[in-house]
Coordinates of C-alpha atoms and ligand atoms in Angstrom, one line a residue:
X187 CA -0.4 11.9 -20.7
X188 CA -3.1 14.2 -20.4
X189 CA -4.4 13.9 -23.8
X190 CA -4.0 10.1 -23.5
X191 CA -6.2 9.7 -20.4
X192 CA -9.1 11.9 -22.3
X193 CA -8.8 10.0 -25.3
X194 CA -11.4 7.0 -26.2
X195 CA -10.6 3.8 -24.7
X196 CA -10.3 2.3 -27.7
X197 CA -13.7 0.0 -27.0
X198 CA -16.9 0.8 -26.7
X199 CA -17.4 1.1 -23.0
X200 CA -21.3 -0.5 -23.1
X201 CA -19.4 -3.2 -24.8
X202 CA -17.9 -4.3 -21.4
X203 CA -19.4 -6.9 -19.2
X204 CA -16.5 -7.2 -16.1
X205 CA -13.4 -5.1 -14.6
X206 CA -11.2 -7.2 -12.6
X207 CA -9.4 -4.7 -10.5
X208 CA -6.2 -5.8 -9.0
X209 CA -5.7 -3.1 -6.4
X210 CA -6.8 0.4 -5.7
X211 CA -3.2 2.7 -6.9
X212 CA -4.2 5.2 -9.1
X213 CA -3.0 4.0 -12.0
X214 CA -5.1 1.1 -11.7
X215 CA -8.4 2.2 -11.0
X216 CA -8.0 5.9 -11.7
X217 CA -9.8 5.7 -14.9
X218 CA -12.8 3.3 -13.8
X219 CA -15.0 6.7 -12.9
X220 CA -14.7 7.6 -16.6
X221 CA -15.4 4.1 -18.0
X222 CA -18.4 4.5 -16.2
X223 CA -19.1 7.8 -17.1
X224 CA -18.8 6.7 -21.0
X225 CA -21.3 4.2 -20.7
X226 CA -20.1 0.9 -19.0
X227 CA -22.6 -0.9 -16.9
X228 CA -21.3 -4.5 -16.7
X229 CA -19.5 -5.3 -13.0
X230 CA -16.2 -4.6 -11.3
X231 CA -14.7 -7.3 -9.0
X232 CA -12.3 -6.8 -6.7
X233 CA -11.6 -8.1 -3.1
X234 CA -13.2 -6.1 -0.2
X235 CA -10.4 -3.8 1.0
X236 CA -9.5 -2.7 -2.6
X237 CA -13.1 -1.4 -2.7
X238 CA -13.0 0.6 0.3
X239 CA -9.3 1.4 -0.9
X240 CA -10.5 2.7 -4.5
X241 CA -13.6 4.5 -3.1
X242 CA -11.1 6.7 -1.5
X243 CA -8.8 7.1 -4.0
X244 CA -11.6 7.5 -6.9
X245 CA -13.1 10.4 -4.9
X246 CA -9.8 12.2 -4.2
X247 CA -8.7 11.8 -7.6
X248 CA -12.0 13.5 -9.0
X249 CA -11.7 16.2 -6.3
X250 CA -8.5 16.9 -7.2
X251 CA -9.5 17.3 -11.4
X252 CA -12.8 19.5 -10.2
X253 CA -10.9 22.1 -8.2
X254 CA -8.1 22.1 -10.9
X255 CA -10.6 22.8 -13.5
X256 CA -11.9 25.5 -11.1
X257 CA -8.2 27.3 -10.5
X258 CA -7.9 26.7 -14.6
X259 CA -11.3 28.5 -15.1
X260 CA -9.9 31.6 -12.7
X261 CA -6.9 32.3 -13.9
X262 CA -8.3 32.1 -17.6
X263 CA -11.2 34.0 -17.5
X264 CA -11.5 34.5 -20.9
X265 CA -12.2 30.5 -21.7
X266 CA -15.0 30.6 -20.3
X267 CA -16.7 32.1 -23.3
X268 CA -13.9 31.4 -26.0
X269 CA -15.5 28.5 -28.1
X270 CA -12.3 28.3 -29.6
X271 CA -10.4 27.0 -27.0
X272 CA -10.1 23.2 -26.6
X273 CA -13.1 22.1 -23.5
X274 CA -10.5 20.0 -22.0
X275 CA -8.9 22.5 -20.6
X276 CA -11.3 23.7 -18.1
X277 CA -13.5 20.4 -17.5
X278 CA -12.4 17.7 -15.2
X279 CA -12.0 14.4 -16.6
X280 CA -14.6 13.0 -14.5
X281 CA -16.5 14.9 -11.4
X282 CA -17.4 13.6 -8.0
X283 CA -20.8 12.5 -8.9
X284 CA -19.2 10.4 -12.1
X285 CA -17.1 8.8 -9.2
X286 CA -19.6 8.0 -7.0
X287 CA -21.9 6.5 -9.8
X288 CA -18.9 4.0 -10.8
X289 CA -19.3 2.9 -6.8
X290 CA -22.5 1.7 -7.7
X291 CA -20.8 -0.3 -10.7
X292 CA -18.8 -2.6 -8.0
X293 CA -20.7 -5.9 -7.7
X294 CA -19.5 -9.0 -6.2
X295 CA -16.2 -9.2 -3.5
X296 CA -14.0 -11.7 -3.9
X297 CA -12.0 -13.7 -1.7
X298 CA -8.5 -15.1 -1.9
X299 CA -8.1 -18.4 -3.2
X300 CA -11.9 -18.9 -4.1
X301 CA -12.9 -19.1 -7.6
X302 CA -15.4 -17.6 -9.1
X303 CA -17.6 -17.5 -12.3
X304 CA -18.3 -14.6 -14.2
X305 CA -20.2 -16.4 -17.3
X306 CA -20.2 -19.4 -18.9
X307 CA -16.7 -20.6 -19.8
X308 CA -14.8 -17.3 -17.8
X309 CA -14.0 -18.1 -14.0
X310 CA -11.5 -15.8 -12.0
X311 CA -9.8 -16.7 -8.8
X312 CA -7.6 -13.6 -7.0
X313 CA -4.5 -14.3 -4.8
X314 CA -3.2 -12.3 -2.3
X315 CA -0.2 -10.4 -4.6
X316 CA 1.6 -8.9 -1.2
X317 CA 1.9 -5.6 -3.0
X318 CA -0.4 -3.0 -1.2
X319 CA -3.8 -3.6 1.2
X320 CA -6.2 -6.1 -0.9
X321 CA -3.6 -6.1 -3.8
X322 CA -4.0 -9.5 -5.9
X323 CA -3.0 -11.2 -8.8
X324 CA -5.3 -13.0 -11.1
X325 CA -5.7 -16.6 -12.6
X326 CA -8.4 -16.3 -15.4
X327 CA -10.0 -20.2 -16.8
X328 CA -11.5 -19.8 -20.3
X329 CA -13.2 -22.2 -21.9
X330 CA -14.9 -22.1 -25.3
X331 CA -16.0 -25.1 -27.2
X332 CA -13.3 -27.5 -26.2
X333 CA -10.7 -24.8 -26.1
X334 CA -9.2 -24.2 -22.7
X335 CA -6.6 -21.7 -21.6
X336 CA -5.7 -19.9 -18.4
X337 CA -4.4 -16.8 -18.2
X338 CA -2.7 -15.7 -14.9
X339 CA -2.0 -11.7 -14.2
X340 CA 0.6 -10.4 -11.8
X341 CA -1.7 -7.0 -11.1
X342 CA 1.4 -5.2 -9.3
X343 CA 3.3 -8.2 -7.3
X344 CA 4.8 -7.3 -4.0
X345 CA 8.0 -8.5 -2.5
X346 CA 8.5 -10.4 0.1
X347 CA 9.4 -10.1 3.7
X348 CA 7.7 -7.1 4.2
X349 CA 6.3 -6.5 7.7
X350 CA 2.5 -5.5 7.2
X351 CA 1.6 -7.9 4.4
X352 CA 1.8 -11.3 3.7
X353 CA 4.0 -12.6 0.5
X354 CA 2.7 -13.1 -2.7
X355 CA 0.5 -16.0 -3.5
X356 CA 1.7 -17.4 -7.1
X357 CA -1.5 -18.5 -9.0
X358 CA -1.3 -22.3 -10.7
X359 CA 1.2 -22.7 -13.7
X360 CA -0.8 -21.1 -17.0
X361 CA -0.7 -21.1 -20.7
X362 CA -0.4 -17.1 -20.6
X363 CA 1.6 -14.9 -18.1
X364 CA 0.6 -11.0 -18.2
X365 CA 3.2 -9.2 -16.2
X366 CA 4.1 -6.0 -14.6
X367 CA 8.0 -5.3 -15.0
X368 CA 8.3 -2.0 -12.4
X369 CA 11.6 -3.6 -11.2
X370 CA 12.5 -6.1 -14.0
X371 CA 16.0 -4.8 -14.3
X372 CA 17.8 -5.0 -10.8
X373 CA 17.8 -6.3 -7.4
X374 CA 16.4 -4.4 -3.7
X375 CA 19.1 -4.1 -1.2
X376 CA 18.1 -6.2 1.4
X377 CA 15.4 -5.0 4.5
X378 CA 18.1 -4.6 7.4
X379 CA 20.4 -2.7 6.1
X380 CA 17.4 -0.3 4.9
X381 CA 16.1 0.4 7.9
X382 CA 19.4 1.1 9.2
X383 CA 19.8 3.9 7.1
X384 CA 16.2 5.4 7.0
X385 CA 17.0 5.5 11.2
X386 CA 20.5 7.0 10.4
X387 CA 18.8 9.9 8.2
X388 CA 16.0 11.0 10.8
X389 CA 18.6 10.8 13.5
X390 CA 21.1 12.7 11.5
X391 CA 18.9 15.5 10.7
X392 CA 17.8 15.8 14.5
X393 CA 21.4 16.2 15.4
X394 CA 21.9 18.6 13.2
X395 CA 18.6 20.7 14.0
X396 CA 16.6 20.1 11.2
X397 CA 13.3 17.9 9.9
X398 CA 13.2 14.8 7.7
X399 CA 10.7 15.2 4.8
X400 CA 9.3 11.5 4.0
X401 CA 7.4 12.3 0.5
X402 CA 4.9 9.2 0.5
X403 CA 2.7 7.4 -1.3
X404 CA -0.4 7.1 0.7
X405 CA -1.5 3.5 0.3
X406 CA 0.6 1.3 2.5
X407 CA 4.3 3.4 2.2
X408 CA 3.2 5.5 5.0
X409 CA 1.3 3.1 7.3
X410 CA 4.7 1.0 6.9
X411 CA 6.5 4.0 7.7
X412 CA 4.6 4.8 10.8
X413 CA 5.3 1.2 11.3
X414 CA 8.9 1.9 11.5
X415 CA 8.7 4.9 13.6
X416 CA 7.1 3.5 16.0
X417 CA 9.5 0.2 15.7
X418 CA 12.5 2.7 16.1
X419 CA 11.4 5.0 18.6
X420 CA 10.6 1.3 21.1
X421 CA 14.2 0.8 20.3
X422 CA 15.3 3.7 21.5
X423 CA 17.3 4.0 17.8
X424 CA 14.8 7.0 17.3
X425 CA 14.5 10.4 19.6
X426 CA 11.1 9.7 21.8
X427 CA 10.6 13.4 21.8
X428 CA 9.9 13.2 18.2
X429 CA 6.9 14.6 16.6
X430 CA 5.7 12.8 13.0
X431 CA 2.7 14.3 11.4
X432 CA 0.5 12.0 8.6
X433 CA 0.2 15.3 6.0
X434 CA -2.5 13.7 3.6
X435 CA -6.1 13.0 4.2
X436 CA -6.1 10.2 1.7
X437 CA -3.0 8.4 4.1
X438 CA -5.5 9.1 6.8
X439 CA -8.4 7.8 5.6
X440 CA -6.3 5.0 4.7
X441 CA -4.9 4.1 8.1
X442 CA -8.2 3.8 8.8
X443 CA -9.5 1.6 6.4
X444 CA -6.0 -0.5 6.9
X445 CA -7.4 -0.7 10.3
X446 CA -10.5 -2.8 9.3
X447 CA -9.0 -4.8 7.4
X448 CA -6.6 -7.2 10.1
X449 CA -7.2 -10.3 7.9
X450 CA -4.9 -8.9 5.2
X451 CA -2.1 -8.7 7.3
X452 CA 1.5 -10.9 8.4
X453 CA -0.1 -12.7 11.6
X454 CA 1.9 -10.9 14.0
X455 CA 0.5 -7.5 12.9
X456 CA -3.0 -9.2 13.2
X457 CA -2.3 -10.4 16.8
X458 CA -2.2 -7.2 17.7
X459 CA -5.0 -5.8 16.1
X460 CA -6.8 -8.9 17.9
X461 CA -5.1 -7.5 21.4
X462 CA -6.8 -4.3 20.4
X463 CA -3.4 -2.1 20.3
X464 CA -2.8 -0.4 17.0
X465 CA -0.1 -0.9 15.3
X466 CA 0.1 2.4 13.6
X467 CA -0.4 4.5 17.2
X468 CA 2.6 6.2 17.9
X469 CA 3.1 8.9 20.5
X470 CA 3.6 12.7 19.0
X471 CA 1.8 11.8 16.0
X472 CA -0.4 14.1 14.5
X473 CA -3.0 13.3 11.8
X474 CA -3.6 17.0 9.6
X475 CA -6.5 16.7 7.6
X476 CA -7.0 20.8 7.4
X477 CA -5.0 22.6 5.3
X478 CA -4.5 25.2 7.9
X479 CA -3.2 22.7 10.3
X480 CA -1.4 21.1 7.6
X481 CA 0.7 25.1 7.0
X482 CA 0.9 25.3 10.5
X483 CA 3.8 21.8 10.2
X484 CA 5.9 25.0 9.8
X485 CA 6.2 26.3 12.5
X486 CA 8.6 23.1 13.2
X487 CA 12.1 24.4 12.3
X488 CA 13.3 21.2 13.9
X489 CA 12.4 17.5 15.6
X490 CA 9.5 16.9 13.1
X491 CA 9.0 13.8 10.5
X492 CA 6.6 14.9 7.9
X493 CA 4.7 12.7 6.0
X494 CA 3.4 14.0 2.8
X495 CA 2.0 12.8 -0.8
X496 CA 2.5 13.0 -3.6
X497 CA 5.6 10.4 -3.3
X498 CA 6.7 11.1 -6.4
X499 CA 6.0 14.9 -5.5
X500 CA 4.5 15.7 -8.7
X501 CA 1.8 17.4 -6.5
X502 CA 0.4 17.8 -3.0
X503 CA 1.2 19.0 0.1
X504 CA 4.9 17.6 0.0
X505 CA 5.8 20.4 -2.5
X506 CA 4.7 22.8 0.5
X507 CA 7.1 20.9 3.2
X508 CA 9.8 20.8 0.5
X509 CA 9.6 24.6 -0.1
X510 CA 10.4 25.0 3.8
X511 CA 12.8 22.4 4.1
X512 CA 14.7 21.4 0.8
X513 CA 17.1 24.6 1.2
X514 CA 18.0 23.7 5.0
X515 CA 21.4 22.2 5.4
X516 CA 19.9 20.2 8.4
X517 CA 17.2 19.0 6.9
X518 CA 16.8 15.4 5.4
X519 CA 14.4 14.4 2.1
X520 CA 14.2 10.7 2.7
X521 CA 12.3 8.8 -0.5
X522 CA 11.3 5.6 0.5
X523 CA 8.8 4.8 -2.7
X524 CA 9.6 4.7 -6.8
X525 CA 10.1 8.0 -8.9
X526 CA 9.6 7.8 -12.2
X527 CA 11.5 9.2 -14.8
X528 CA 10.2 13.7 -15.3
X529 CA 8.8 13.6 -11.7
X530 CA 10.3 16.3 -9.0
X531 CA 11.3 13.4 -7.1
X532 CA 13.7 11.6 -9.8
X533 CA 15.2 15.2 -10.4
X534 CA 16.0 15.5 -6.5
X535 CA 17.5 12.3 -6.5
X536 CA 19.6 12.4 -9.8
X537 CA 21.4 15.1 -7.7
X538 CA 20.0 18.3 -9.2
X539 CA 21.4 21.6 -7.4
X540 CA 18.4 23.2 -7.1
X541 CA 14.6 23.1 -8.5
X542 CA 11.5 24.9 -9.1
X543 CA 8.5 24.4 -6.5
X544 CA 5.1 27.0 -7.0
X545 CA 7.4 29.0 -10.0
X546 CA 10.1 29.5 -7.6
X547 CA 13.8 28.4 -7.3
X548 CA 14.9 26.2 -4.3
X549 CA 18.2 24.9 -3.6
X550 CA 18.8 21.3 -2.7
X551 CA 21.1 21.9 0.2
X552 CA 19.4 19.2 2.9
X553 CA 20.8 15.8 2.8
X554 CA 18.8 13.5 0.6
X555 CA 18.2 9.9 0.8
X556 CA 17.2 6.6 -0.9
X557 CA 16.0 4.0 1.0
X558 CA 15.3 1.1 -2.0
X559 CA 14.4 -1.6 0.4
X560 CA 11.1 -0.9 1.2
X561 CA 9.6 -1.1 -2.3
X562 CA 6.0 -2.6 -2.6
X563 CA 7.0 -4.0 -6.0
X564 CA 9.0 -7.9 -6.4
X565 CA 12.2 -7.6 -8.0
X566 CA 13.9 -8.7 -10.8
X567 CA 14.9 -12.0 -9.0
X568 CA 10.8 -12.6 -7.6
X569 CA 9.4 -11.9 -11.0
X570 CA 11.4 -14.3 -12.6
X571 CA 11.1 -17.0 -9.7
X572 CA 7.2 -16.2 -10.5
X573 CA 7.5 -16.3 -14.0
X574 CA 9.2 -19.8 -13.2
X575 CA 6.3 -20.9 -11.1
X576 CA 3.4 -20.4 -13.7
X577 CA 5.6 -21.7 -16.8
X578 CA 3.6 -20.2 -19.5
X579 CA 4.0 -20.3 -23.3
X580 CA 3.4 -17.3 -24.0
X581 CA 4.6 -14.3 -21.8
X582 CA 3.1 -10.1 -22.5
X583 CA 4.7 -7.7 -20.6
X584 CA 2.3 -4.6 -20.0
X585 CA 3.6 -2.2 -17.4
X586 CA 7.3 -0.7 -16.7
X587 CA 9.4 1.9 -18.9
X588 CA 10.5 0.3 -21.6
X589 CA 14.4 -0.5 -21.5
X590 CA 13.8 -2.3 -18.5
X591 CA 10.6 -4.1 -20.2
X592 CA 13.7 -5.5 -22.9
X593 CA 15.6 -6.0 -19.8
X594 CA 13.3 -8.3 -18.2
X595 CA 12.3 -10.0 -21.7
X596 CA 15.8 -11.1 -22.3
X597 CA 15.8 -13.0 -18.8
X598 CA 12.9 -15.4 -19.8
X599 CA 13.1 -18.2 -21.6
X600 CA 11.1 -21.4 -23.0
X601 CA 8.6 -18.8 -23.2
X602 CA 7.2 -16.3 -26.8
X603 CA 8.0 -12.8 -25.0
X604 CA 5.4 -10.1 -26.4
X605 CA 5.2 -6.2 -25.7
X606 CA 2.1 -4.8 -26.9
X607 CA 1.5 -1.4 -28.2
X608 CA -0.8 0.5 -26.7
X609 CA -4.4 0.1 -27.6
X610 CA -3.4 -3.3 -29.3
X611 CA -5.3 -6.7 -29.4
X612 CA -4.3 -10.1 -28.8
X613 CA -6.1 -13.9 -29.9
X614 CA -5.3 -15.6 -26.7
Ligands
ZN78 ZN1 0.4 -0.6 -7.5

């Protein structure tokens, strides 16, 4: 994957008049800072939060690769001068100020449900997609000559009933459907049940002395969990003594920007952001941008919630918390997000007995748990209902592993199913 995201795009770059950017994950927009820094000048549209969104997560990102190159350049002193070792090793893909000049590369906001022309013939309209802050899907009109097709994108799609966002907007019925499969091959458990046992797990491990670790994605999956700990604590279902701390400056800076941002929310949430009460404030929490107060979580052998990224624990501070906790027979791991298939977070969950953490061998003795509910992706079932809704001809499926890609494809029909290779083209 490493090779892959330094290899050439496969276009030239220049060659590229728009972006449409759906929402601001990294895996959607991770990769804009090096488009840019390989010669694109054309425009990237997205709507208003997802910029504010992506500015954060772009800069992180290329502070992250800078200070890895850095560690990579001190523990192998001798590359610096080697010309024979491969430059990829020790540069970061793209640096701070490669970021920051792909922020100057963002051009026009757009708005839900308005419509929008690019250039003669290409006209985008976004829809709110429910998935994370600003999330949306696309419907693209082309027309050339007297040719007309439209094209509508799921972007990630959300699921419904969640209780910061609004559901998913379907775009209009389409010639072409371009769709994300994440969860193509099962159903969620339903909300209730979910948050009955994400309470259960926290309250279990306080009874038993210990500390839940919530490894968490930090767009959206942990302002929805502070959500829930503040719902649970008001109904008295959680301890009030309890102390959470937010463990990731991107989550913070995130709250925040969620925070200017009321007119993406479920109305009730925006009521009372209009009453002025925030509905991420919760008593005993602790924001820890410093690393030093971010080691000094553990001094907390017991009563604390930790929030941490990465979710899927591939990196970040949550491998720190997880060295102090994952070997306590009190504690609790609580996922509440997607782990993919090689991540430290899949391995804890398929059971293993122990696991290595910063070249060391920890034990999984704390009590781990899956909470599937709260996903921020639709479904097999809302897929296909929105699959239903656009009724397109002609159906590519772009994003998901691939068994549950062929899943998914054998659920549609009335429709040519195609799964492109990578780097592949298609006549639309
Ligand atoms: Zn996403």
């Amino acid at each position: 994957m490493e090779e892959r995201n330094r290899a050439a795009f496969g276009f030239a770059p220049a060659d590229i008049d728009f972006v449409l950017l759906t929402h601001a994950h990294l895996d959607h927009c991770g990769r804009l800072p090096l488009l840019a820094k390989r010669g694109f000048r054309g425009e990237i549209v997205s709507t208003a939060a997802t910029r504010e969104l992506a500015r954060v997560v772009m800069l992180d990102a290329a502070h992250l690769q800078e200070e890895e190159a850095r560690r990579d350049l001190r523990r192998k002193p001798h590359r610096r001068t080697s010309s024979a070792e491969p430059a990829f090793e020790t540069e970061p893909l793209y640096s701070v100020l490669d970021a920051l000049n792909c922020l100057d590369r963002f051009g026009r906001v757009a708005d839900y449900g308005k419509s929008m022309d690019l250039a003669p013939g290409v006209r985008v309209t976004f829809f709110d997609a429910g998935h994370i802050l600003g999330s949306a899907s696309l419907y693209l009109e082309l027309q050339e000559g007297d040719r007309r097709q439209t094209v509508a994108f799921t972007g990630d799609l959300g699921n419904r009933g969640r209780p910061l966002l609004r559901s998913p907007v379907v775009p209009p019925a389409s010639h072409i459907a371009v769709m994300e499969t994440t969860y193509g091959d099962r159903r969620h458990k339903p909300i209730g049940p979910s948050i009955d046992e994400f309470f259960d797990a926290i309250a279990g491990a306080f009874a038993r002395g210990g500390n839940v670790v919530i490894p968490t994605f930090a767009l959206e999956r942990a302002q929805e969990v502070l959500w829930y700990l503040r719902q649970g604590r008001e109904q008295g279902r959680l301890p009030a003594l309890m102390q959470v701390f937010l463990d990731s400056p991107m989550a913070i800076s995130a709250t925040q920007i969620f925070e200017h941002h009321p007119e993406c929310f479920e109305p009730q949430v925006a009521r009372q952001f209009g009453a002025g009460r925030d509905p991420f404030a919760l008593p005993g929490l602790h924001f820890t941008r410093d690393a030093t107060e971010s080691m000094a979580i553990n001094r907390f052998r017991s009563g604390a919630v930790i929030l941490a990224g990465a979710g899927m624990c591939n990196g970040g501070r949550v491998r720190h918390h997880l060295r102090q906790n994952l070997w306590r027979e009190s504690c609790a791991i609580v996922f509440v997000g997607y782990a993919a298939r090689g991540t430290l977070a899949r391995r804890i969950i398929d059971g293993a007995k122990s696991v290595h953490i910063f070249e060391e061998e920890i034990r999984v003795r704390a009590s781990i748990h899956t909470i599937n509910g709260f996903s921020a992706h639709a479904d097999r079932d809302e897929l296909l209902d929105w699959h239903t809704q656009i009724r397109p001809a002609r159906t590519f499926l772009v994003h998901g592993e691939e068994d549950v890609m062929q899943a998914f494809a054998a659920l549609l029909h009335d429709t040519r199913v195609e799964m492109p290779e990578f780097g592949q083209s298609c006549e639309l």
